PDB file of C-alpha atoms in Angstrom:
ATOM      1  CA  MET A1375     148.819 117.912   7.015  1.00 63.00           C
ATOM      2  CA  ALA A1376     150.903 118.790   3.955  1.00 70.00           C
ATOM      3  CA  LYS A1377     149.572 117.974   0.663  1.00 75.00           C
ATOM      4  CA  LYS A1378     151.263 114.697  -0.668  1.00 83.00           C
ATOM      5  CA  THR A1379     151.047 115.348  -4.523  1.00 81.00           C
ATOM      6  CA  LEU A1380     152.051 118.782  -5.751  1.00 90.00           C
ATOM      7  CA  ASP A1381     149.649 120.862  -7.729  1.00 91.00           C
ATOM      8  CA  SER A1382     152.381 120.853 -10.713  1.00 92.00           C
ATOM      9  CA  GLN A1383     152.824 116.993 -10.366  1.00 92.00           C
ATOM     10  CA  ILE A1384     149.128 116.200 -10.960  1.00 92.00           C
ATOM     11  CA  LYS A1385     149.109 118.557 -13.890  1.00 93.00           C
ATOM     12  CA  ALA A1386     152.326 117.181 -15.514  1.00 93.00           C
ATOM     13  CA  VAL A1387     150.660 113.648 -14.987  1.00 90.00           C
ATOM     14  CA  ARG A1388     147.401 114.835 -16.585  1.00 91.00           C
ATOM     15  CA  LYS A1389     149.234 116.393 -19.408  1.00 92.00           C
ATOM     16  CA  TYR A1390     151.419 113.077 -19.994  1.00 89.00           C
ATOM     17  CA  GLU A1391     148.039 111.045 -19.845  1.00 86.00           C
ATOM     18  CA  SER A1392     146.128 113.300 -22.160  1.00 89.00           C
ATOM     19  CA  GLU A1393     148.912 112.404 -25.007  1.00 89.00           C
ATOM     20  CA  ARG A1394     148.345 109.022 -24.811  1.00 88.00           C
ATOM     21  CA  GLU A1395     145.831 106.153 -23.924  1.00 88.00           C
ATOM     22  CA  VAL A1396     146.675 103.917 -20.760  1.00 85.00           C
ATOM     23  CA  LEU A1397     145.645 100.490 -21.092  1.00 87.00           C
ATOM     24  CA  ARG A1398     145.103  98.158 -18.084  1.00 90.00           C
ATOM     25  CA  VAL A1399     146.356  94.699 -18.986  1.00 90.00           C
ATOM     26  CA  VAL A1400     145.465  91.553 -17.086  1.00 93.00           C
ATOM     27  CA  VAL A1401     147.546  88.233 -18.087  1.00 93.00           C
ATOM     28  CA  PRO A1402     147.850  84.942 -16.391  1.00 95.00           C
ATOM     29  CA  LYS A1403     149.634  84.538 -12.942  1.00 96.00           C
ATOM     30  CA  GLY A1404     153.516  84.015 -14.234  1.00 95.00           C
ATOM     31  CA  THR A1405     153.509  86.089 -17.289  1.00 94.00           C
ATOM     32  CA  LYS A1406     155.389  88.921 -15.626  1.00 92.00           C
ATOM     33  CA  GLY A1407     158.378  86.762 -14.691  1.00 93.00           C
ATOM     34  CA  ARG A1408     158.484  85.413 -18.027  1.00 93.00           C
ATOM     35  CA  ILE A1409     158.661  88.951 -19.453  1.00 92.00           C
ATOM     36  CA  SER A1410     161.149  90.249 -17.200  1.00 91.00           C
ATOM     37  CA  GLY A1411     163.001  86.955 -17.797  1.00 92.00           C
ATOM     38  CA  TYR A1412     163.607  88.410 -21.024  1.00 88.00           C
ATOM     39  CA  GLU A1413     164.872  91.762 -20.214  1.00 86.00           C
ATOM     40  CA  PHE A1414     161.835  93.566 -21.214  1.00 86.00           C
ATOM     41  CA  SER A1415     159.728  96.070 -19.198  1.00 90.00           C
ATOM     42  CA  TYR A1416     156.516  95.330 -19.329  1.00 90.00           C
ATOM     43  CA  ASN A1417     155.375  98.430 -21.086  1.00 90.00           C
ATOM     44  CA  ALA A1418     157.856  97.653 -23.715  1.00 90.00           C
ATOM     45  CA  PHE A1419     156.466  94.103 -24.148  1.00 92.00           C
ATOM     46  CA  VAL A1420     152.970  95.042 -24.702  1.00 92.00           C
ATOM     47  CA  ASN A1421     153.927  97.980 -26.978  1.00 91.00           C
ATOM     48  CA  GLU A1422     156.216  95.564 -29.234  1.00 91.00           C
ATOM     49  CA  ALA A1423     153.528  92.761 -29.470  1.00 92.00           C
ATOM     50  CA  ILE A1424     151.016  95.544 -30.333  1.00 91.00           C
ATOM     51  CA  ARG A1425     152.976  97.168 -33.054  1.00 90.00           C
ATOM     52  CA  ARG A1426     153.880  93.621 -34.603  1.00 91.00           C
ATOM     53  CA  HIS A1427     150.235  92.492 -34.380  1.00 91.00           C
ATOM     54  CA  LEU A1428     149.087  95.584 -36.248  1.00 90.00           C
ATOM     55  CA  ALA A1429     151.695  95.052 -38.640  1.00 88.00           C
ATOM     56  CA  TYR A1430     150.454  91.816 -39.390  1.00 88.00           C
ATOM     57  CA  LEU A1431     146.588  92.705 -39.548  1.00 89.00           C
ATOM     58  CA  GLU A1432     146.762  95.906 -41.050  1.00 86.00           C
ATOM     59  CA  PRO A1433     146.803  96.165 -44.788  1.00 74.00           C
ATOM     60  CA  ALA A1434     150.199  97.490 -46.823  1.00 70.00           C
ATOM     61  CA  LYS A1435     150.732 101.109 -46.456  1.00 63.00           C
ATOM     62  CA  PRO A1436     149.999 103.237 -50.066  1.00 62.00           C
ATOM     63  CA  ALA A1437     153.553 103.327 -51.784  1.00 58.00           C
ATOM     64  CA  GLY A1438     153.813 107.222 -50.342  1.00 59.00           C
ATOM     65  CA  GLU A1439     154.399 106.683 -47.148  1.00 60.00           C
ATOM     66  CA  LYS A1440     157.513 104.782 -45.790  1.00 65.00           C
ATOM     67  CA  GLN A1441     157.277 101.250 -45.328  1.00 66.00           C
ATOM     68  CA  GLN A1442     159.315  98.772 -42.782  1.00 68.00           C
ATOM     69  CA  PHE A1443     159.385  95.178 -43.142  1.00 70.00           C
ATOM     70  CA  VAL A1444     159.329  93.227 -39.708  1.00 72.00           C
ATOM     71  CA  LEU A1445     161.552  89.852 -39.779  1.00 72.00           C
ATOM     72  CA  LYS A1446     160.197  86.634 -38.543  1.00 68.00           C
ATOM     73  CA  ASP A1447     162.742  87.234 -35.477  1.00 76.00           C
ATOM     74  CA  GLY A1448     161.056  90.888 -35.072  1.00 72.00           C
ATOM     75  CA  ARG A1449     163.734  92.847 -36.523  1.00 77.00           C
ATOM     76  CA  ILE A1450     163.348  95.806 -38.987  1.00 75.00           C
ATOM     77  CA  ALA A1451     164.783  94.702 -42.220  1.00 73.00           C
ATOM     78  CA  ARG A1452     167.291  96.529 -44.096  1.00 70.00           C
ATOM     79  CA  ARG A1453     167.241  96.946 -47.849  1.00 62.00           C
ATOM     80  CA  ASP A1454     169.104  93.919 -48.607  1.00 55.00           C
ATOM     81  CA  GLU A1455     167.055  91.620 -46.313  1.00 50.00           C
ATOM     82  CA  ARG A1456     163.772  92.642 -48.179  1.00 47.00           C
ATOM     83  CA  MET A1457     165.247  90.457 -50.860  1.00 48.00           C
ATOM     84  CA  VAL A1458     163.330  87.299 -51.190  1.00 49.00           C
ATOM     85  CA  ALA A1459     165.109  84.721 -53.431  1.00 42.00           C
TER      86      ALA A1459
END
């Protein structure tokens, strides 16, 4: 019987996973449908939620690093939008 998965494919998957952290997310029934209703992939939605929450939780970066401002609607602010009246 032939192997179902080539050794090269297994090696490629292991390399990919070694460069990332793999999470398993369990959500209430109906959540997947709600996410796809907004035309997000599940992975993109989770990554965006994590990015926004970490931006909220983590203190401001030191002045030497490039800083991005996230607006209430989730967009990254342009320079003129950073100005608060």
